[in-house]
Amino acid sequence: MLRSAILAAARNSRIESVVTHAPVSRSVVRRFVGGPDTAAAVASTKKLVAEGLTVTLDHLGEDTTDRSQADAVASAYLELLGSLERAGLTKSLGPLTARAEVSVKLSAVGQALDDDGEKIALEHARTICTEARRVGATVTLDMEDHTTTDSTLGILRDLRVDFPETGAVLQAYLHRTESDCRDLAGAGSRVRLCKGAYREPASVAYQRKQDVDRSYVRCLNVLLQGDGYPMFATHDPTLIAIAEDRAREHGKTDFEFQMLYGIRPEEQRRLVRAGHVVRVYVPYGAQWYGYLMRRLAERPANLTFFARALLSKG
Ligand code: FDA
């Protein structure tokens, strides 16, 4: 019921207008969104990089329902990459560690369109990867719900022929993910491991938090034993401590932690001080309302997640 109410609010323009203009919203948005446009996103990135953090930027949009929208999203990424370059933010810390990179949802660049959706998404992703390569940045393909996993990993494989630095995302809540980790743990392979954010059925995903956490640890071990570049995306203190321990045991130093903009900022800085590469995921763009509401609806537990983030700095 809560989910339906949140989704109804997400579609209601009067509620959107009230929420968008309420003073409290502005502080919530500033806390979790890098800014309404490219210039603001670049300014937020500059501040984070000055503090020793690295960044991945996600252009927020509404559902892509036609070709022109997909083209517009791809253009927004090209504009962003050019702006990051001009601001001097794309210098690399290492071959797989750009200071600023971009995260792309294939659905935003056309994957779900009828007739040739996958082809359109692949073409756009290729164009974004080409520009990212030119400016010294990388691209990571966000992972969406389980019905898109095979398609997204297929497009990743195609992209990696020319752009082997392209990052993958795997979700520990899916039963298949330990095996996907094995497939993607090869040399040079950038893999972001997260718990997963969508409501998935028990036929494909673990439902209990402890089962998801156990799967995360198994996947983390597979990635740390491989030759790739793991990117541990979690705010969970237990999993962060386990990742640090296991990395030490395996003698692996080429990996990074990732967290969302505005969530546990003090922990992000503590990990930097401890010598880790930490990447902050910065969503930006005018469409923040839909983004925050959908994150809440996908997982009403996010209501407490955001509330906790607002109340705590750690
Ligand atoms: P969870 O939500 O279970 O929280 C675990 C624990 O973290 C809490 O119990 C608490 O101890 C601690 N915690 C959290 N917030 C805190 C706070 N503010 N203060 C103190 N403690 C706090 N998903 C997806 O499906 N596809 C994708 O492509 C991505 N991409 C992505 C990138 C990055 C960089 C991140 C960080 C996350 C994603 N996700 C994602 C989202 C991910 O799947 C997941 O939904 C969220 O990260 C929440 O999961 P946690 O691992 O943080 O644990």
Tab-separated table of C-alpha atoms and ligand atoms in Angstrom:
chain	number	residue	atom	x	y	z
A	1	MET	CA	0.000	0.000	0.000
A	2	LEU	CA	2.794	2.383	0.931
A	3	ARG	CA	4.442	1.599	-2.400
A	4	SER	CA	1.265	2.420	-4.377
A	5	ALA	CA	0.806	5.666	-2.428
A	6	ILE	CA	4.389	6.741	-3.151
A	7	LEU	CA	4.038	5.832	-6.837
A	8	ALA	CA	0.742	7.763	-7.033
A	9	ALA	CA	2.508	10.771	-5.470
A	10	ALA	CA	5.341	10.397	-7.994
A	11	ARG	CA	2.820	10.822	-10.837
A	12	ASN	CA	0.782	13.639	-9.285
A	13	SER	CA	1.899	17.010	-10.649
A	14	ARG	CA	0.263	18.999	-7.805
A	15	ILE	CA	2.108	16.953	-5.188
A	16	GLU	CA	5.267	17.310	-7.274
A	17	SER	CA	4.885	21.075	-7.313
A	18	VAL	CA	4.306	21.275	-3.529
A	19	VAL	CA	7.206	18.932	-2.754
A	20	THR	CA	9.517	20.617	-5.278
A	21	HIS	CA	8.938	24.073	-3.815
A	22	ALA	CA	8.838	23.225	-0.097
A	23	PRO	CA	11.900	24.652	1.721
A	24	VAL	CA	12.569	21.292	3.405
A	25	SER	CA	12.735	19.615	-0.047
A	26	ARG	CA	15.495	21.929	-1.165
A	27	SER	CA	17.728	20.797	1.691
A	28	VAL	CA	16.855	17.126	1.064
A	29	VAL	CA	17.608	17.545	-2.632
A	30	ARG	CA	20.865	19.412	-2.018
A	31	ARG	CA	21.891	16.592	0.266
A	32	PHE	CA	21.181	13.740	-2.182
A	33	VAL	CA	21.355	15.297	-5.666
A	34	GLY	CA	24.490	16.876	-7.168
A	35	GLY	CA	22.531	19.750	-8.746
A	36	PRO	CA	19.799	20.505	-11.282
A	37	ASP	CA	22.107	20.893	-14.295
A	38	THR	CA	25.561	20.121	-15.715
A	39	ALA	CA	27.238	23.220	-14.247
A	40	ALA	CA	25.984	22.433	-10.730
A	41	ALA	CA	26.963	18.768	-11.060
A	42	VAL	CA	30.488	19.749	-12.133
A	43	ALA	CA	30.724	22.170	-9.189
A	44	SER	CA	29.667	19.385	-6.765
A	45	THR	CA	32.209	17.052	-8.365
A	46	LYS	CA	34.957	19.641	-7.948
A	47	LYS	CA	34.274	19.881	-4.199
A	48	LEU	CA	34.330	16.096	-3.748
A	49	VAL	CA	37.530	15.673	-5.780
A	50	ALA	CA	39.186	18.446	-3.732
A	51	GLU	CA	38.526	16.296	-0.657
A	52	GLY	CA	40.291	13.293	-2.167
A	53	LEU	CA	37.141	11.481	-3.313
A	54	THR	CA	36.429	10.216	-6.821
A	55	VAL	CA	33.037	10.507	-8.496
A	56	THR	CA	30.629	8.760	-10.848
A	57	LEU	CA	27.812	10.928	-12.227
A	58	ASP	CA	24.336	9.764	-13.191
A	59	HIS	CA	22.108	11.960	-15.367
A	60	LEU	CA	18.577	11.792	-13.957
A	61	GLY	CA	15.745	11.457	-16.439
A	62	GLU	CA	12.196	10.259	-16.714
A	63	ASP	CA	11.401	6.913	-18.366
A	64	THR	CA	12.687	6.957	-21.938
A	65	THR	CA	9.700	6.248	-24.152
A	66	ASP	CA	10.932	7.390	-27.556
A	67	ARG	CA	14.045	7.722	-29.674
A	68	SER	CA	14.369	11.503	-29.274
A	69	GLN	CA	14.459	11.156	-25.479
A	70	ALA	CA	17.198	8.510	-25.747
A	71	ASP	CA	19.186	10.832	-28.042
A	72	ALA	CA	18.759	13.714	-25.570
A	73	VAL	CA	20.101	11.617	-22.658
A	74	ALA	CA	23.141	10.573	-24.704
A	75	SER	CA	23.778	14.245	-25.612
A	76	ALA	CA	23.522	15.211	-21.924
A	77	TYR	CA	26.307	12.724	-21.122
A	78	LEU	CA	28.492	14.107	-23.923
A	79	GLU	CA	27.969	17.646	-22.610
A	80	LEU	CA	28.805	16.469	-19.079
A	81	LEU	CA	32.008	14.694	-20.144
A	82	GLY	CA	33.172	17.784	-22.063
A	83	SER	CA	32.469	19.983	-19.031
A	84	LEU	CA	34.321	17.626	-16.689
A	85	GLU	CA	37.323	17.724	-19.022
A	86	ARG	CA	37.301	21.537	-19.219
A	87	ALA	CA	37.127	21.684	-15.411
A	88	GLY	CA	40.231	19.454	-15.224
A	89	LEU	CA	38.320	16.685	-13.423
A	90	THR	CA	39.046	13.724	-15.668
A	91	LYS	CA	42.678	13.111	-14.808
A	92	SER	CA	43.198	9.483	-13.821
A	93	LEU	CA	44.555	8.079	-10.571
A	94	GLY	CA	45.387	4.872	-12.493
A	95	PRO	CA	44.419	3.066	-15.719
A	96	LEU	CA	41.079	1.953	-14.236
A	97	THR	CA	40.595	4.826	-11.795
A	98	ALA	CA	39.386	8.007	-13.452
A	99	ARG	CA	38.806	10.838	-10.962
A	100	ALA	CA	35.370	11.429	-12.463
A	101	GLU	CA	33.413	8.968	-14.570
A	102	VAL	CA	29.788	8.441	-15.575
A	103	SER	CA	27.149	5.842	-14.712
A	104	VAL	CA	24.637	5.117	-17.473
A	105	LYS	CA	21.286	3.343	-17.274
A	106	LEU	CA	20.801	1.588	-20.607
A	107	SER	CA	17.024	2.079	-20.307
A	108	ALA	CA	17.650	5.838	-20.397
A	109	VAL	CA	19.440	5.547	-23.746
A	110	GLY	CA	16.781	3.391	-25.391
A	111	GLN	CA	17.180	-0.243	-24.234
A	112	ALA	CA	13.434	-0.681	-23.609
A	113	LEU	CA	12.219	0.854	-26.867
A	114	ASP	CA	10.300	-1.426	-29.223
A	115	ASP	CA	12.147	-2.276	-32.417
A	116	ASP	CA	15.899	-2.104	-32.043
A	117	GLY	CA	15.950	-0.846	-28.428
A	118	GLU	CA	19.095	-2.835	-27.620
A	119	LYS	CA	20.776	-1.648	-30.805
A	120	ILE	CA	19.935	1.985	-30.061
A	121	ALA	CA	21.204	1.642	-26.466
A	122	LEU	CA	24.434	0.003	-27.661
A	123	GLU	CA	25.051	2.770	-30.219
A	124	HIS	CA	24.490	5.480	-27.612
A	125	ALA	CA	26.641	3.681	-25.051
A	126	ARG	CA	29.405	3.390	-27.656
A	127	THR	CA	29.251	7.134	-28.363
A	128	ILE	CA	29.422	7.905	-24.634
A	129	CYS	CA	32.348	5.467	-24.167
A	130	THR	CA	34.191	7.085	-27.103
A	131	GLU	CA	33.869	10.558	-25.563
A	132	ALA	CA	34.730	9.220	-22.104
A	133	ARG	CA	37.896	7.620	-23.523
A	134	ARG	CA	38.800	10.904	-25.279
A	135	VAL	CA	38.579	12.927	-22.050
A	136	GLY	CA	40.213	10.271	-19.836
A	137	ALA	CA	37.062	9.091	-18.044
A	138	THR	CA	35.313	5.712	-17.875
A	139	VAL	CA	31.699	4.519	-18.105
A	140	THR	CA	29.870	2.093	-15.814
A	141	LEU	CA	26.575	0.508	-16.895
A	142	ASP	CA	24.104	0.662	-14.001
A	143	MET	CA	22.082	-2.526	-13.490
A	144	GLU	CA	18.287	-2.327	-13.465
A	145	ASP	CA	15.630	-4.966	-12.701
A	146	HIS	CA	16.307	-8.662	-13.354
A	147	THR	CA	14.404	-8.743	-16.656
A	148	THR	CA	17.204	-6.585	-18.117
A	149	THR	CA	20.243	-8.404	-16.656
A	150	ASP	CA	21.006	-10.624	-19.659
A	151	SER	CA	20.485	-7.784	-22.122
A	152	THR	CA	22.707	-5.415	-20.095
A	153	LEU	CA	25.498	-7.991	-19.725
A	154	GLY	CA	25.227	-8.717	-23.476
A	155	ILE	CA	25.647	-5.023	-24.313
A	156	LEU	CA	28.539	-4.845	-21.818
A	157	ARG	CA	30.283	-7.710	-23.644
A	158	ASP	CA	29.887	-5.912	-26.979
A	159	LEU	CA	31.158	-2.627	-25.551
A	160	ARG	CA	34.156	-4.247	-23.895
A	161	VAL	CA	35.485	-5.416	-27.269
A	162	ASP	CA	36.528	-1.799	-27.926
A	163	PHE	CA	36.241	-0.361	-24.409
A	164	PRO	CA	37.463	-3.038	-21.976
A	165	GLU	CA	37.488	-0.421	-19.203
A	166	THR	CA	33.655	-0.278	-19.182
A	167	GLY	CA	32.332	-1.107	-15.712
A	168	ALA	CA	29.645	-3.683	-14.914
A	169	VAL	CA	27.233	-3.706	-11.967
A	170	LEU	CA	26.189	-6.942	-10.259
A	171	GLN	CA	23.471	-7.200	-7.589
A	172	ALA	CA	24.128	-9.560	-4.673
A	173	TYR	CA	20.402	-10.187	-4.111
A	174	LEU	CA	20.122	-12.182	-7.359
A	175	HIS	CA	20.728	-15.938	-7.128
A	176	ARG	CA	22.764	-15.825	-10.351
A	177	THR	CA	25.270	-13.197	-9.205
A	178	GLU	CA	27.982	-15.383	-7.662
A	179	SER	CA	28.310	-17.101	-11.027
A	180	ASP	CA	28.256	-13.740	-12.878
A	181	CYS	CA	31.074	-12.581	-10.556
A	182	ARG	CA	33.160	-15.578	-11.655
A	183	ASP	CA	32.551	-14.706	-15.300
A	184	LEU	CA	33.501	-11.068	-14.777
A	185	ALA	CA	36.494	-11.424	-12.425
A	186	GLY	CA	39.109	-11.409	-15.201
A	187	ALA	CA	42.020	-9.020	-15.642
A	188	GLY	CA	41.070	-5.376	-16.055
A	189	SER	CA	37.364	-5.996	-15.408
A	190	ARG	CA	35.728	-3.221	-13.378
A	191	VAL	CA	32.793	-4.657	-11.420
A	192	ARG	CA	30.588	-2.705	-9.018
A	193	LEU	CA	29.025	-5.033	-6.447
A	194	CYS	CA	25.856	-3.693	-4.791
A	195	LYS	CA	23.005	-5.348	-2.885
A	196	GLY	CA	20.358	-4.403	-5.476
A	197	ALA	CA	17.594	-1.807	-5.349
A	198	TYR	CA	14.555	-3.274	-7.132
A	199	ARG	CA	11.631	-5.346	-5.856
A	200	GLU	CA	12.415	-8.789	-7.201
A	201	PRO	CA	10.494	-12.077	-6.875
A	202	ALA	CA	11.737	-14.949	-4.689
A	203	SER	CA	12.228	-17.038	-7.853
A	204	VAL	CA	15.264	-14.934	-8.793
A	205	ALA	CA	16.354	-13.041	-5.664
A	206	TYR	CA	17.079	-13.563	-1.980
A	207	GLN	CA	14.368	-11.892	0.095
A	208	ARG	CA	15.916	-11.805	3.580
A	209	LYS	CA	18.575	-9.231	4.447
A	210	GLN	CA	20.888	-11.840	5.982
A	211	ASP	CA	20.733	-13.954	2.805
A	212	VAL	CA	21.522	-10.909	0.649
A	213	ASP	CA	24.427	-10.015	2.964
A	214	ARG	CA	25.804	-13.591	2.844
A	215	SER	CA	25.592	-13.553	-0.935
A	216	TYR	CA	27.404	-10.182	-0.942
A	217	VAL	CA	30.271	-11.740	1.049
A	218	ARG	CA	30.523	-14.760	-1.295
A	219	CYS	CA	30.564	-12.449	-4.324
A	220	LEU	CA	33.098	-10.153	-2.698
A	221	ASN	CA	35.426	-13.122	-2.135
A	222	VAL	CA	35.116	-14.221	-5.762
A	223	LEU	CA	35.944	-10.711	-7.001
A	224	LEU	CA	38.877	-10.278	-4.597
A	225	GLN	CA	40.365	-13.613	-5.675
A	226	GLY	CA	40.147	-12.597	-9.345
A	227	ASP	CA	42.356	-10.288	-11.379
A	228	GLY	CA	39.743	-7.589	-11.960
A	229	TYR	CA	39.026	-4.286	-10.257
A	230	PRO	CA	36.183	-4.716	-7.702
A	231	MET	CA	34.114	-1.692	-6.691
A	232	PHE	CA	32.267	-2.333	-3.422
A	233	ALA	CA	29.132	-0.173	-3.439
A	234	THR	CA	27.595	-0.335	0.015
A	235	HIS	CA	27.054	1.767	3.135
A	236	ASP	CA	26.894	-1.318	5.314
A	237	PRO	CA	29.609	-1.080	8.020
A	238	THR	CA	29.845	-4.868	8.425
A	239	LEU	CA	30.348	-5.462	4.701
A	240	ILE	CA	32.873	-2.631	4.447
A	241	ALA	CA	34.894	-4.151	7.319
A	242	ILE	CA	34.713	-7.617	5.725
A	243	ALA	CA	35.847	-6.218	2.359
A	244	GLU	CA	38.821	-4.501	4.012
A	245	ASP	CA	39.777	-7.708	5.896
A	246	ARG	CA	39.440	-10.025	2.918
A	247	ALA	CA	41.331	-7.647	0.622
A	248	ARG	CA	44.187	-7.652	3.145
A	249	GLU	CA	44.088	-11.478	3.341
A	250	HIS	CA	44.189	-11.781	-0.450
A	251	GLY	CA	46.867	-9.087	-0.728
A	252	LYS	CA	44.620	-7.163	-3.131
A	253	THR	CA	45.082	-3.402	-3.262
A	254	ASP	CA	43.415	-2.493	-6.564
A	255	PHE	CA	39.767	-2.052	-5.585
A	256	GLU	CA	37.537	0.800	-4.466
A	257	PHE	CA	34.564	1.596	-2.258
A	258	GLN	CA	31.523	3.434	-3.587
A	259	MET	CA	28.686	5.205	-1.787
A	260	LEU	CA	25.759	7.423	-2.743
A	261	TYR	CA	26.038	11.220	-2.564
A	262	GLY	CA	24.856	12.389	0.852
A	263	ILE	CA	24.858	8.980	2.534
A	264	ARG	CA	27.463	8.416	5.274
A	265	PRO	CA	29.711	11.301	4.125
A	266	GLU	CA	31.935	11.018	7.217
A	267	GLU	CA	32.524	7.331	6.499
A	268	GLN	CA	33.462	8.209	2.902
A	269	ARG	CA	36.142	10.570	4.194
A	270	ARG	CA	37.343	8.103	6.847
A	271	LEU	CA	37.933	5.487	4.155
A	272	VAL	CA	39.896	8.036	2.090
A	273	ARG	CA	42.054	8.789	5.149
A	274	ALA	CA	42.589	5.028	5.569
A	275	GLY	CA	44.141	5.044	2.075
A	276	HIS	CA	41.244	3.682	0.008
A	277	VAL	CA	39.902	4.944	-3.297
A	278	VAL	CA	36.307	6.035	-2.575
A	279	ARG	CA	33.887	6.947	-5.343
A	280	VAL	CA	30.724	8.934	-4.711
A	281	TYR	CA	27.719	8.271	-6.948
A	282	VAL	CA	26.276	11.688	-7.806
A	283	PRO	CA	22.850	11.810	-9.444
A	284	TYR	CA	22.095	15.177	-11.054
A	285	GLY	CA	19.514	16.865	-13.261
A	286	ALA	CA	16.162	18.588	-13.149
A	287	GLN	CA	14.248	15.307	-12.803
A	288	TRP	CA	15.220	14.697	-9.171
A	289	TYR	CA	11.601	14.405	-7.967
A	290	GLY	CA	10.913	11.210	-9.896
A	291	TYR	CA	14.333	9.836	-8.874
A	292	LEU	CA	13.786	10.260	-5.133
A	293	MET	CA	10.169	9.037	-5.265
A	294	ARG	CA	11.009	5.971	-7.350
A	295	ARG	CA	13.894	5.052	-5.051
A	296	LEU	CA	11.373	5.189	-2.175
A	297	ALA	CA	8.747	3.199	-4.051
A	298	GLU	CA	11.152	0.516	-5.272
A	299	ARG	CA	12.032	-0.184	-1.717
A	300	PRO	CA	9.971	1.492	1.027
A	301	ALA	CA	12.861	0.594	3.368
A	302	ASN	CA	14.602	3.483	1.586
A	303	LEU	CA	12.303	5.804	3.519
A	304	THR	CA	14.258	4.939	6.650
A	305	PHE	CA	17.463	4.852	4.593
A	306	PHE	CA	17.016	8.513	3.557
A	307	ALA	CA	15.671	9.531	6.983
A	308	ARG	CA	18.706	7.948	8.665
A	309	ALA	CA	21.016	9.701	6.219
A	310	LEU	CA	19.402	13.055	6.994
A	311	LEU	CA	19.814	12.568	10.735
A	312	SER	CA	23.345	11.168	10.757
A	313	LYS	CA	26.636	12.306	9.340
A	314	GLY	CA	28.465	9.017	9.911
B	1	FDA	P1	21.501	-1.351	3.383
B	1	FDA	O1	20.496	-0.435	2.784
B	1	FDA	O2	21.097	-2.744	3.751
B	1	FDA	O3	22.093	-0.613	4.623
B	1	FDA	C1	23.039	-1.347	5.358
B	1	FDA	C2	23.491	-0.662	6.585
B	1	FDA	O4	24.228	0.500	6.239
B	1	FDA	C3	22.424	-0.191	7.522
B	1	FDA	O5	21.874	-1.236	8.265
B	1	FDA	C4	23.260	0.762	8.349
B	1	FDA	O6	23.990	0.035	9.289
B	1	FDA	C5	24.178	1.358	7.333
B	1	FDA	N1	23.737	2.659	6.870
B	1	FDA	C6	23.098	2.959	5.724
B	1	FDA	N2	22.907	4.280	5.653
B	1	FDA	C7	23.414	4.820	6.768
B	1	FDA	C8	23.527	6.135	7.282
B	1	FDA	N3	23.078	7.158	6.625
B	1	FDA	N4	24.120	6.316	8.458
B	1	FDA	C9	24.604	5.271	9.156
B	1	FDA	N5	24.527	4.003	8.718
B	1	FDA	C10	23.949	3.789	7.551
B	1	FDA	N6	21.403	-0.740	-7.124
B	1	FDA	C11	21.024	-1.346	-8.287
B	1	FDA	O7	20.101	-2.152	-8.274
B	1	FDA	N7	21.698	-1.051	-9.453
B	1	FDA	C12	22.741	-0.198	-9.505
B	1	FDA	O8	23.302	0.027	-10.586
B	1	FDA	C13	23.148	0.431	-8.283
B	1	FDA	N8	24.209	1.289	-8.258
B	1	FDA	C14	24.657	1.752	-7.034
B	1	FDA	C15	25.821	2.519	-6.979
B	1	FDA	C16	26.341	2.911	-5.754
B	1	FDA	C17	27.612	3.685	-5.705
B	1	FDA	C18	25.666	2.546	-4.551
B	1	FDA	C19	26.211	2.922	-3.209
B	1	FDA	C20	24.491	1.835	-4.608
B	1	FDA	C21	23.968	1.439	-5.832
B	1	FDA	N9	22.796	0.711	-5.900
B	1	FDA	C22	22.434	0.136	-7.101
B	1	FDA	C23	21.897	0.634	-4.718
B	1	FDA	C24	22.161	-0.598	-3.882
B	1	FDA	O9	21.774	-1.748	-4.581
B	1	FDA	C25	21.397	-0.526	-2.541
B	1	FDA	O10	20.019	-0.448	-2.778
B	1	FDA	C26	21.802	0.650	-1.656
B	1	FDA	O11	23.166	0.926	-1.741
B	1	FDA	C27	21.504	0.331	-0.180
B	1	FDA	O12	22.226	-0.831	0.212
B	1	FDA	P2	23.455	-0.866	1.252
B	1	FDA	O13	24.446	-1.833	0.716
B	1	FDA	O14	23.977	0.466	1.502
B	1	FDA	O15	22.824	-1.561	2.495
